[in-house]
PDB file of N, CA and C in Angstrom:
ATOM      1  N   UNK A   1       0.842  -1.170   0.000  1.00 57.00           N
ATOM      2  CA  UNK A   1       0.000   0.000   0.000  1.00 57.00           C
ATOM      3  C   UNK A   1       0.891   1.239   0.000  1.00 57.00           C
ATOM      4  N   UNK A   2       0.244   2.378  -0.591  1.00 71.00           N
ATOM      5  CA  UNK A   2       1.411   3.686  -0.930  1.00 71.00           C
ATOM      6  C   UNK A   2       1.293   4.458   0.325  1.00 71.00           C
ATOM      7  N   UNK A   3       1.674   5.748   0.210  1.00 73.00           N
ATOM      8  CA  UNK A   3       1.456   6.715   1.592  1.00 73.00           C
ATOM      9  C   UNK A   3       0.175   7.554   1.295  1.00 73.00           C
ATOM     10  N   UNK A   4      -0.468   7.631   0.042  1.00 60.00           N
ATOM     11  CA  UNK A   4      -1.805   8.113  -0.284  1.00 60.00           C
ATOM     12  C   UNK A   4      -2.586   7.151   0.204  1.00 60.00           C
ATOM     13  N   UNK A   5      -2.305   5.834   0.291  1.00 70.00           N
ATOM     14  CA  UNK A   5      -4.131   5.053   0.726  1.00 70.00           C
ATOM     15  C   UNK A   5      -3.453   4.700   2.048  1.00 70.00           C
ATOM     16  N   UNK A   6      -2.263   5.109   2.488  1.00 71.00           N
ATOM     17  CA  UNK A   6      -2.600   4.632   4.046  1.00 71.00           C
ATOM     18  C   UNK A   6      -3.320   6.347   4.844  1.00 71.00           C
ATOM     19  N   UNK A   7      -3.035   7.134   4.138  1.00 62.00           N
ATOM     20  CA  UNK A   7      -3.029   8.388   4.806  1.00 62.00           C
ATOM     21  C   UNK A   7      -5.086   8.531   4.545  1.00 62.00           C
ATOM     22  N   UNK A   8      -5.391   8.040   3.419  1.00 63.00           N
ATOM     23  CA  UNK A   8      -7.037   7.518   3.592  1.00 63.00           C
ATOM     24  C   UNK A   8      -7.762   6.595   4.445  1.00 63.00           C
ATOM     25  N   UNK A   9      -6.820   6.026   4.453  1.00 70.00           N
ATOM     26  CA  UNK A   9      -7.245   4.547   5.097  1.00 70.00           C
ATOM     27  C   UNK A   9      -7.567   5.381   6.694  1.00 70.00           C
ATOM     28  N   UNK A  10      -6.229   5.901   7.026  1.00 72.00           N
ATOM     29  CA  UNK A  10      -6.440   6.244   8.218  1.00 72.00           C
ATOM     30  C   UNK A  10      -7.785   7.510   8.408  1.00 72.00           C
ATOM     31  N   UNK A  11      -7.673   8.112   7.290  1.00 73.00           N
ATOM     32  CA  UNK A  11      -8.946   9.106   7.977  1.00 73.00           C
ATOM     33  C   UNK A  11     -10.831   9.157   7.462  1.00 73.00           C
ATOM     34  N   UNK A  12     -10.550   7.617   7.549  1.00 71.00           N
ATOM     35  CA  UNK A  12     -12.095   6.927   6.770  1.00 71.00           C
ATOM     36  C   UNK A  12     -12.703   7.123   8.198  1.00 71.00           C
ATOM     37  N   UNK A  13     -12.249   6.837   9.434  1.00 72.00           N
ATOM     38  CA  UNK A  13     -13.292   6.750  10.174  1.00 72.00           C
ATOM     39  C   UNK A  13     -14.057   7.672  10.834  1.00 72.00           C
ATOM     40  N   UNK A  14     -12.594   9.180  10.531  1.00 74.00           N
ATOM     41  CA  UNK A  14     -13.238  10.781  10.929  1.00 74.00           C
ATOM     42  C   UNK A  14     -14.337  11.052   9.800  1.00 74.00           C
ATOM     43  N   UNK A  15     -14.023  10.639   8.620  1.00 71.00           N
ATOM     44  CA  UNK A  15     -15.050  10.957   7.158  1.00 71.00           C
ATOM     45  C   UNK A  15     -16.024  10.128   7.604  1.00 71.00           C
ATOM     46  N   UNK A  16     -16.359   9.207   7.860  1.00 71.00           N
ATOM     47  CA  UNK A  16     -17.641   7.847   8.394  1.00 71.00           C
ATOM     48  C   UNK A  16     -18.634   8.956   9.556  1.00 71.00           C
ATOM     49  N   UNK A  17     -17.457   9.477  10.155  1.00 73.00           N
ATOM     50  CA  UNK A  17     -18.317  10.158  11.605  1.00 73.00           C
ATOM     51  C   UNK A  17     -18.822  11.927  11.636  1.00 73.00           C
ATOM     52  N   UNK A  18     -18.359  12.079  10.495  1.00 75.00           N
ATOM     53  CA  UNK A  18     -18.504  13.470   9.629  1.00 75.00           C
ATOM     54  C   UNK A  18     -19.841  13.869   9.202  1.00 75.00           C
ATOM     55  N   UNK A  19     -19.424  13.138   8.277  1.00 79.00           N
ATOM     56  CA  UNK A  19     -20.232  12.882   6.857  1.00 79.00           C
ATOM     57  C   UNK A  19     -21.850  11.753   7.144  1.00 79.00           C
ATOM     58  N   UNK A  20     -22.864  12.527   6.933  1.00 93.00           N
ATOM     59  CA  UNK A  20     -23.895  11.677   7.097  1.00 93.00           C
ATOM     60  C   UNK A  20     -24.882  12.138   6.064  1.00 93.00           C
ATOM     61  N   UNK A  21     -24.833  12.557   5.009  1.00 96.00           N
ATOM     62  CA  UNK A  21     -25.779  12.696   3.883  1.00 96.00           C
ATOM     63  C   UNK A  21     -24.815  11.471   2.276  1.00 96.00           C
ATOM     64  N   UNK A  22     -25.890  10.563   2.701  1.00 96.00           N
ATOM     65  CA  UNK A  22     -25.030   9.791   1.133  1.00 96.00           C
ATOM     66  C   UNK A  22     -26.629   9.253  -0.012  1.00 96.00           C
ATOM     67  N   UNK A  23     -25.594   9.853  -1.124  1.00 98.00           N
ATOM     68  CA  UNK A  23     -26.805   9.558  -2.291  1.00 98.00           C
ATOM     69  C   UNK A  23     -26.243   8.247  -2.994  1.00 98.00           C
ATOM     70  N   UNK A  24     -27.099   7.489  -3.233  1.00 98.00           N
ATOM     71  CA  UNK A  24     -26.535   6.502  -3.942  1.00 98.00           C
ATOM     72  C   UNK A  24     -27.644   6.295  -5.055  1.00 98.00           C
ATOM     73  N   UNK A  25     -26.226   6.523  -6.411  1.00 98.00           N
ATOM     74  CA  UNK A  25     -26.830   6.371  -7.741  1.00 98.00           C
ATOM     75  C   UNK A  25     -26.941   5.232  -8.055  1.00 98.00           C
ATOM     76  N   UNK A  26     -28.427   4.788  -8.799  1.00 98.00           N
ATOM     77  CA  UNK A  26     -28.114   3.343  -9.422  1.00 98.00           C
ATOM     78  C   UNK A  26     -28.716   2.328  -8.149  1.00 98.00           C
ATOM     79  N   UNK A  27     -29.344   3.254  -6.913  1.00 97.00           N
ATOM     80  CA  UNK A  27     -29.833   2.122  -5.677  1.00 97.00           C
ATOM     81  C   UNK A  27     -31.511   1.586  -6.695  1.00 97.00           C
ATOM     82  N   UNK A  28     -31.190   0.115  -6.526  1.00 97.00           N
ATOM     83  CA  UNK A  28     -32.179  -0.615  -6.412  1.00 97.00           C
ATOM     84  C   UNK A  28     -33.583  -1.100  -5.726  1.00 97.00           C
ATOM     85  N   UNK A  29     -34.984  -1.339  -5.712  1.00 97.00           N
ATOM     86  CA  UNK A  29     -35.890  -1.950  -4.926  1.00 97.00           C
ATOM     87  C   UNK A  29     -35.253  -3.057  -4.756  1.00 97.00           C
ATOM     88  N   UNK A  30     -34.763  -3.896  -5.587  1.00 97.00           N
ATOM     89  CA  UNK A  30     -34.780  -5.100  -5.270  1.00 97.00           C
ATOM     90  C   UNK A  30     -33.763  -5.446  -4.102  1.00 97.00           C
ATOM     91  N   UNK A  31     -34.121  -6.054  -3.079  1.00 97.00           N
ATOM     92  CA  UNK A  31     -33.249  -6.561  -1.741  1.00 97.00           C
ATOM     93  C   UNK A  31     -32.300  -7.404  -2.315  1.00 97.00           C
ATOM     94  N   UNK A  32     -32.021  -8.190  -3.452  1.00 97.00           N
ATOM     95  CA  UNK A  32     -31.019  -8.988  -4.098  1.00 97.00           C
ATOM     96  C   UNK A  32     -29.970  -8.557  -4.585  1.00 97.00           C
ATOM     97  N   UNK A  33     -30.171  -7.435  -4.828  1.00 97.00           N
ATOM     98  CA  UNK A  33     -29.101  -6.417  -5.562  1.00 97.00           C
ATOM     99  C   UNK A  33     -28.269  -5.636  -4.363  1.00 97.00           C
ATOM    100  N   UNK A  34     -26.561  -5.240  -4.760  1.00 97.00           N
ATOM    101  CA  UNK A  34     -26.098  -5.285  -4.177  1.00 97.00           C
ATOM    102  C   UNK A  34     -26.189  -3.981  -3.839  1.00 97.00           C
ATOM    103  N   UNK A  35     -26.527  -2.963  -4.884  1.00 97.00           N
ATOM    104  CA  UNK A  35     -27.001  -1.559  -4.234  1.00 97.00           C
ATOM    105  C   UNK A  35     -27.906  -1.443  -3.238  1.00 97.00           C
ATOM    106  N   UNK A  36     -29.152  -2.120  -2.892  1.00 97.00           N
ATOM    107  CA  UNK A  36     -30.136  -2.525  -2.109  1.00 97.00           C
ATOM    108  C   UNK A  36     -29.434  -2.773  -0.972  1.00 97.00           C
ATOM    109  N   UNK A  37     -28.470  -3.881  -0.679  1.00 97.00           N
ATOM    110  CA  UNK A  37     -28.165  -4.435   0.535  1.00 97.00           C
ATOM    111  C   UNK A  37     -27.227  -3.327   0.986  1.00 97.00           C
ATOM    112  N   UNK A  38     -26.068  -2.555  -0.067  1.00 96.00           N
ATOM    113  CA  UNK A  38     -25.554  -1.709   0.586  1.00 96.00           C
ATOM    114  C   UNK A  38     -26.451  -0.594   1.464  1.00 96.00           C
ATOM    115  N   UNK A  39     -27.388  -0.073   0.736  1.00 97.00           N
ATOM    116  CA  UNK A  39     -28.296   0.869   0.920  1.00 97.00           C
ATOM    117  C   UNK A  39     -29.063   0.847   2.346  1.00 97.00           C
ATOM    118  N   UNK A  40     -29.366  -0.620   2.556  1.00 97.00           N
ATOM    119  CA  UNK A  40     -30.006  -0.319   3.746  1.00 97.00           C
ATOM    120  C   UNK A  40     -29.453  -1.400   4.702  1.00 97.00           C
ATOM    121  N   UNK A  41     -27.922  -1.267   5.020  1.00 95.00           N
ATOM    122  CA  UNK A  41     -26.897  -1.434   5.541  1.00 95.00           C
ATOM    123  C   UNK A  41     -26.502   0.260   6.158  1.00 95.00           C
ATOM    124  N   UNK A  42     -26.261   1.163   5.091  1.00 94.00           N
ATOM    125  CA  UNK A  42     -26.239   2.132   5.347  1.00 94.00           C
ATOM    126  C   UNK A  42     -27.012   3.218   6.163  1.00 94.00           C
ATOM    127  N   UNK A  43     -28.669   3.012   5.367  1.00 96.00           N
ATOM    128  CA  UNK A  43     -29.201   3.295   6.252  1.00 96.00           C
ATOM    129  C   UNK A  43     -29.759   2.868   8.028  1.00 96.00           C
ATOM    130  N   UNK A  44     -29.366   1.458   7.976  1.00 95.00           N
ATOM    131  CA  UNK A  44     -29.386   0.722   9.214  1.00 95.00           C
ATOM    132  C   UNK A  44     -28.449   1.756  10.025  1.00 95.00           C
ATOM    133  N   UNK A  45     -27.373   1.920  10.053  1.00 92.00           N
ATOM    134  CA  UNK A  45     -26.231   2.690  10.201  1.00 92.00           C
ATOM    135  C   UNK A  45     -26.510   4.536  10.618  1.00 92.00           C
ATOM    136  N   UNK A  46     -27.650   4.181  10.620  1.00 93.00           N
ATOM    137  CA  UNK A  46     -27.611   5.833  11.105  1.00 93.00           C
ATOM    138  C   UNK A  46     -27.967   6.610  10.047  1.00 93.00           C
ATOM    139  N   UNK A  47     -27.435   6.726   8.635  1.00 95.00           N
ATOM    140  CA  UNK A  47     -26.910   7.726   7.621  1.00 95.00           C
ATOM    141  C   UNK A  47     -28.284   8.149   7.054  1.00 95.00           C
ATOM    142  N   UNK A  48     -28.041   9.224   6.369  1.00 96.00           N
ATOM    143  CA  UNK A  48     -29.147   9.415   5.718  1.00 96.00           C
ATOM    144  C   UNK A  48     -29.227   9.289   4.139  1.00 96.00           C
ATOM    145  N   UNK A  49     -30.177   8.105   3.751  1.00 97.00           N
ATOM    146  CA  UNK A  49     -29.787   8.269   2.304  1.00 97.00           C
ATOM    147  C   UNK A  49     -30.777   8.764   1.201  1.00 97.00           C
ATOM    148  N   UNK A  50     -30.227   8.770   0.287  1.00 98.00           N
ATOM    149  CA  UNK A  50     -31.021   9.906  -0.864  1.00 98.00           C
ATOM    150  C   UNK A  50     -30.689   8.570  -1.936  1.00 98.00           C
ATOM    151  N   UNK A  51     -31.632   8.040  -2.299  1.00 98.00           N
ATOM    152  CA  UNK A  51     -31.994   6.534  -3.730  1.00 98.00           C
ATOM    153  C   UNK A  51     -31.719   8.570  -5.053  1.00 98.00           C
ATOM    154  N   UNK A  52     -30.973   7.920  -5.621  1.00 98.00           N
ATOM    155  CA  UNK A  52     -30.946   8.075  -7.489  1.00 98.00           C
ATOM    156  C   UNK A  52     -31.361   6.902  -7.900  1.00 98.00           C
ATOM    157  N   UNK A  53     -32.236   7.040  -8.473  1.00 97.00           N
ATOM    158  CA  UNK A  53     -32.902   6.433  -9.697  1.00 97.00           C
ATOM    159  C   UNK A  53     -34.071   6.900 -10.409  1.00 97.00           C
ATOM    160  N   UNK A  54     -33.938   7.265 -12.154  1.00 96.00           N
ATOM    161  CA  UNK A  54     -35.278   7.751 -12.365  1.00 96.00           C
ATOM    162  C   UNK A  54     -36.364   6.947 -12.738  1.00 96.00           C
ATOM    163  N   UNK A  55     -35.929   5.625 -12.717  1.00 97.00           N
ATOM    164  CA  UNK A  55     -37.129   4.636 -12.970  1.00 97.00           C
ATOM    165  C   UNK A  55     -37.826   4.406 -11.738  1.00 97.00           C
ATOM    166  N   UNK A  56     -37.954   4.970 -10.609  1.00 97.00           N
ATOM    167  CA  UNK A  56     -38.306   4.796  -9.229  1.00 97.00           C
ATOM    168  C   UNK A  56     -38.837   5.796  -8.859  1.00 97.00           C
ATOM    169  N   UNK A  57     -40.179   6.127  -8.169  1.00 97.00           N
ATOM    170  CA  UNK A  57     -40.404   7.079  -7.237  1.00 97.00           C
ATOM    171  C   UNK A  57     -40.298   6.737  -5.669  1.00 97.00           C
ATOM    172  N   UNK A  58     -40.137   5.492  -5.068  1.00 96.00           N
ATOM    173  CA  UNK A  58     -39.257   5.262  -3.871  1.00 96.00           C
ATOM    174  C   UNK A  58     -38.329   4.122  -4.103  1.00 96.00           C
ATOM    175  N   UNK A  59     -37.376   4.272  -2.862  1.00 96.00           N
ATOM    176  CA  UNK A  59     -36.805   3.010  -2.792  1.00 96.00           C
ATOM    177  C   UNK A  59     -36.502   2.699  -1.206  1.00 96.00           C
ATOM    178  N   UNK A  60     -36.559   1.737  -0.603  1.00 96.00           N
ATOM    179  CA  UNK A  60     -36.664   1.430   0.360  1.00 96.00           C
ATOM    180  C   UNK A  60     -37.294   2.368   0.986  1.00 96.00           C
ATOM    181  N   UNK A  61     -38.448   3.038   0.997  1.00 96.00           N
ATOM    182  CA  UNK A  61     -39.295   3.647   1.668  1.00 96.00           C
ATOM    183  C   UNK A  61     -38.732   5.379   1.992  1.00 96.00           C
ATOM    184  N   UNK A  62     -38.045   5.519   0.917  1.00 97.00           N
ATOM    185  CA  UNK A  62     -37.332   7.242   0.928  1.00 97.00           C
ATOM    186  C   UNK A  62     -37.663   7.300  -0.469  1.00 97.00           C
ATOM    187  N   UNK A  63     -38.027   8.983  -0.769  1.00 97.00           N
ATOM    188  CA  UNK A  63     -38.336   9.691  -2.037  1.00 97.00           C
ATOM    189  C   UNK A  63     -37.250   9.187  -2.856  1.00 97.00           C
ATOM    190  N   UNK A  64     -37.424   9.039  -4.254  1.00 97.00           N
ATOM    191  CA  UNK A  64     -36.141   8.853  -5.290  1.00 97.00           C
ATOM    192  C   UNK A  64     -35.674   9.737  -6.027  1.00 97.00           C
ATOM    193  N   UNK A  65     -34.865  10.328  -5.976  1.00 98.00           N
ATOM    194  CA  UNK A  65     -34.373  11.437  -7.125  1.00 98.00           C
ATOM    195  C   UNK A  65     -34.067  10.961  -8.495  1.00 98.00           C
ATOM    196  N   UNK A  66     -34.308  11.755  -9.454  1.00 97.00           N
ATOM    197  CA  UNK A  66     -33.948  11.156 -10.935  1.00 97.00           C
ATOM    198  C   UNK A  66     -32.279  11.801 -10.947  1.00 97.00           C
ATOM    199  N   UNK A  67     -31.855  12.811 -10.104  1.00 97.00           N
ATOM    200  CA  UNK A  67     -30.605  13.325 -10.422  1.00 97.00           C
ATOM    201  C   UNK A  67     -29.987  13.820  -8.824  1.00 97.00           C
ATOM    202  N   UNK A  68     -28.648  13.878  -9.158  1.00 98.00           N
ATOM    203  CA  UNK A  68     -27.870  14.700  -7.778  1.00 98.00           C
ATOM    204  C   UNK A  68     -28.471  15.986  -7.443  1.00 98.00           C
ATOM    205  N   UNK A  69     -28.605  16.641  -8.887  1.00 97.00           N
ATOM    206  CA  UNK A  69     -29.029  17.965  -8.472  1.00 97.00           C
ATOM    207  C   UNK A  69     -30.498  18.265  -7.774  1.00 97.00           C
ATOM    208  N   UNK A  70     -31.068  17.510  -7.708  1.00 98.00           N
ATOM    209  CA  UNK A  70     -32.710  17.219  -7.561  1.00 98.00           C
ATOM    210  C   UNK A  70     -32.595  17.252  -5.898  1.00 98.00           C
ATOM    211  N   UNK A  71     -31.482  17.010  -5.089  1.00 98.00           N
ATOM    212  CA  UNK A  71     -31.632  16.140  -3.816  1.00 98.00           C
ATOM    213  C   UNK A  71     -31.349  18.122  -2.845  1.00 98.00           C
ATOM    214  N   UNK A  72     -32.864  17.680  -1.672  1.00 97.00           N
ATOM    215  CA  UNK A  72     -32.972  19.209  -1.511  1.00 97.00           C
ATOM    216  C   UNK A  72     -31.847  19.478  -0.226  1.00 97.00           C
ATOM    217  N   UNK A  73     -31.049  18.601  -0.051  1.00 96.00           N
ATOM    218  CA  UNK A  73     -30.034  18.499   1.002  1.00 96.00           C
ATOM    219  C   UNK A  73     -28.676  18.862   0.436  1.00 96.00           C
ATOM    220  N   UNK A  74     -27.425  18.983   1.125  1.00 96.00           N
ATOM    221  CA  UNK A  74     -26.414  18.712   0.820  1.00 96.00           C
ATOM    222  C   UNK A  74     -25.846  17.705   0.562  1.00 96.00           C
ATOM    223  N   UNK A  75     -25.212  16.639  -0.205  1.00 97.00           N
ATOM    224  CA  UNK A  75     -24.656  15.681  -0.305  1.00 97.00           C
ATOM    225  C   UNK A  75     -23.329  15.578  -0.252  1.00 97.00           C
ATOM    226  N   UNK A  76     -23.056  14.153   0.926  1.00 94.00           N
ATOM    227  CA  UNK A  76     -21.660  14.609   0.991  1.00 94.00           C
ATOM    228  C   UNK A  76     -21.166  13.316   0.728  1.00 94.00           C
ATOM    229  N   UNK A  77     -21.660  11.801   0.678  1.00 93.00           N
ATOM    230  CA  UNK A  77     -20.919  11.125   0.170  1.00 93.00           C
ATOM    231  C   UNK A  77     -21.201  10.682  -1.464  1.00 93.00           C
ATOM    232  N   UNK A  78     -20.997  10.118  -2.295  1.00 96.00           N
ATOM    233  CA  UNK A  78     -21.926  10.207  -3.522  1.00 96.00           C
ATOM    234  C   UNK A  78     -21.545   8.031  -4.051  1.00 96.00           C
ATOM    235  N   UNK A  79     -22.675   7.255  -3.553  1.00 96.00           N
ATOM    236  CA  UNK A  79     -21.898   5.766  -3.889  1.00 96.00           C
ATOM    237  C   UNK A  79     -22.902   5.199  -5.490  1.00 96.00           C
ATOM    238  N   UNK A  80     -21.765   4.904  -6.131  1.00 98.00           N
ATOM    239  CA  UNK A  80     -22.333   4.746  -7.427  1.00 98.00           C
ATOM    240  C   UNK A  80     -22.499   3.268  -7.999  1.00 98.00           C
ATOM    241  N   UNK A  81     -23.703   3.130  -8.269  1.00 97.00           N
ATOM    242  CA  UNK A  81     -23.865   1.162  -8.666  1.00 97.00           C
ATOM    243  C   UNK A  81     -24.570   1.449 -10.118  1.00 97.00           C
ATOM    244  N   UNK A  82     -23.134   1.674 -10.880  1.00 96.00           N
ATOM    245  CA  UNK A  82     -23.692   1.817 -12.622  1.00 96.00           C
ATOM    246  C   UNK A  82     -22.514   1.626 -13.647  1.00 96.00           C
ATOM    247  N   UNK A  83     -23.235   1.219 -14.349  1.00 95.00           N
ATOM    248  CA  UNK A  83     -22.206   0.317 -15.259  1.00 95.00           C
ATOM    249  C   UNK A  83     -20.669   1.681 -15.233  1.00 95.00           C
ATOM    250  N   UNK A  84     -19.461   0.959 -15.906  1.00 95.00           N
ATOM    251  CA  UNK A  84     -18.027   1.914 -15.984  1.00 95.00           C
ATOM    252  C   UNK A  84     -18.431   2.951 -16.804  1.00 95.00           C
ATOM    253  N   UNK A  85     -19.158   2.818 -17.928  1.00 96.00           N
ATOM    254  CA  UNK A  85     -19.166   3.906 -18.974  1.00 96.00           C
ATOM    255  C   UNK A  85     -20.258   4.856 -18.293  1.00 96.00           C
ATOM    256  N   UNK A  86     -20.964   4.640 -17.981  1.00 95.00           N
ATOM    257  CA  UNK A  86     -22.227   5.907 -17.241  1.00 95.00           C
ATOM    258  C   UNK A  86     -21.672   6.553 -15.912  1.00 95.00           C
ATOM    259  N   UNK A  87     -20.251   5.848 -15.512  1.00 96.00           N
ATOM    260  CA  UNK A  87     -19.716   6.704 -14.145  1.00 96.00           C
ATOM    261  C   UNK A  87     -19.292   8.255 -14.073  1.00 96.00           C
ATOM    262  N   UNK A  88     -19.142   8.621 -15.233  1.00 97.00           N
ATOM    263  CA  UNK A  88     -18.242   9.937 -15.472  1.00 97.00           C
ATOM    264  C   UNK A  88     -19.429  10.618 -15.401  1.00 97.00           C
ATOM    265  N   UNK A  89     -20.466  11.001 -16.202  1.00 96.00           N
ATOM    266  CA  UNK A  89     -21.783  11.398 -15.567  1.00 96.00           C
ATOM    267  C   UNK A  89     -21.822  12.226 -14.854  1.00 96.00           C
ATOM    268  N   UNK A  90     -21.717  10.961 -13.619  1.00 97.00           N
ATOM    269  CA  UNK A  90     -22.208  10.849 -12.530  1.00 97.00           C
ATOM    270  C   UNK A  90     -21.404  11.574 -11.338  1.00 97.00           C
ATOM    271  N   UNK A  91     -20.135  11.355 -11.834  1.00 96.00           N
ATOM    272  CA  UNK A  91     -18.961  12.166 -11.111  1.00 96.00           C
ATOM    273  C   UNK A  91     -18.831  13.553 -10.988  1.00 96.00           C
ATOM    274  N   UNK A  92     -19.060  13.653 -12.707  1.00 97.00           N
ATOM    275  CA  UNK A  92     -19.187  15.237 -12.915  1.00 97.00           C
ATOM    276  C   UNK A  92     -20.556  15.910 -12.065  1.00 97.00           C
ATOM    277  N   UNK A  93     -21.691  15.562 -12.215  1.00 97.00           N
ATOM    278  CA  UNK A  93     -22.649  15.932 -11.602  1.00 97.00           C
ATOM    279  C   UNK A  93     -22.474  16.208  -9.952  1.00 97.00           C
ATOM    280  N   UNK A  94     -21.475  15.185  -9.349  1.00 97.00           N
ATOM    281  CA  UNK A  94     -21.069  15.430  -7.760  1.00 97.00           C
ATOM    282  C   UNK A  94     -20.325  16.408  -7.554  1.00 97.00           C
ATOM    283  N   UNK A  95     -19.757  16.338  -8.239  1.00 97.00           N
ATOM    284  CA  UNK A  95     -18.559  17.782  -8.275  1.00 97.00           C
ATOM    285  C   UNK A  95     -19.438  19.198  -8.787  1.00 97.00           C
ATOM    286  N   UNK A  96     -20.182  19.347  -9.166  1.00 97.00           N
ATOM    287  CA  UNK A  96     -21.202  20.239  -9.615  1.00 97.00           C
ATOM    288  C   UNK A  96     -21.825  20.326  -9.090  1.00 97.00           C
ATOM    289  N   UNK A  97     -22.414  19.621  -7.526  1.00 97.00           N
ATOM    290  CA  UNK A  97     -23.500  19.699  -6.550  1.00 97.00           C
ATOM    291  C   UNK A  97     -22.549  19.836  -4.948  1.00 97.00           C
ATOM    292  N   UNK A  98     -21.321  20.243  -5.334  1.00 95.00           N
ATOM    293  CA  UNK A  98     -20.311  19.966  -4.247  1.00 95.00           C
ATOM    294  C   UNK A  98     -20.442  18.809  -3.122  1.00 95.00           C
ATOM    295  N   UNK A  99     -20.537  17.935  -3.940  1.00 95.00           N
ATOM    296  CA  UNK A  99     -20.144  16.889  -2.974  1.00 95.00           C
ATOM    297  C   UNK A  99     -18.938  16.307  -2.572  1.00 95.00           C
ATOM    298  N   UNK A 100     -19.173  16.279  -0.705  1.00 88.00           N
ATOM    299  CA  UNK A 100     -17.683  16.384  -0.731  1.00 88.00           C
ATOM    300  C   UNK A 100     -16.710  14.873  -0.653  1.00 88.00           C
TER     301      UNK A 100
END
């Protein structure tokens, strides 16, 4: 491991205890899917989450946004379950909604 991912590694758990608004693009209804299980793992966890998806008007029992920009909160973590080519998007859009 380099001195960049230990110097992350080490400050995941101040960012974990920080940070409590996470949107996750690409979250699923379905409990089989791994966005799903992350999702309400997460939300088990305290956090507050914001479902992207525009084929959805809920998901696990929270409003769904069709976009980052849509979400009437701040977003500060941004977890993405979508194919490699639709990630850039999605990136750009976080960085455009300052997520941190």
């Amino acid at each position: 491991m380099n001195e960049a991912q230990n110097i992350i590694n080490q400050n995941i758990p101040d960012i974990l205890m920080r940070l409590k608004n996470i949107a996750i693009v690409g979250l699923s209804p379905k409990p089989d899917k791994t966005s799903y299980q992350v999702g309400a793992y997460i939300k088990q966890a305290g956090y507050n989450v914001f479902p992207v998806n525009p084929n959805y008007d809920n998901v696990m029992n929270l409003k769904c946004y069709n976009t980052l920009k849509e979400i009437p909160e701040p977003v500060d973590i941004v977890n993405i379950f979508r194919k490699s080519e639709d990630v850039l998007p999605v990136v750009k859009e976080a960085i455009n909604i300052n997520a941190k």
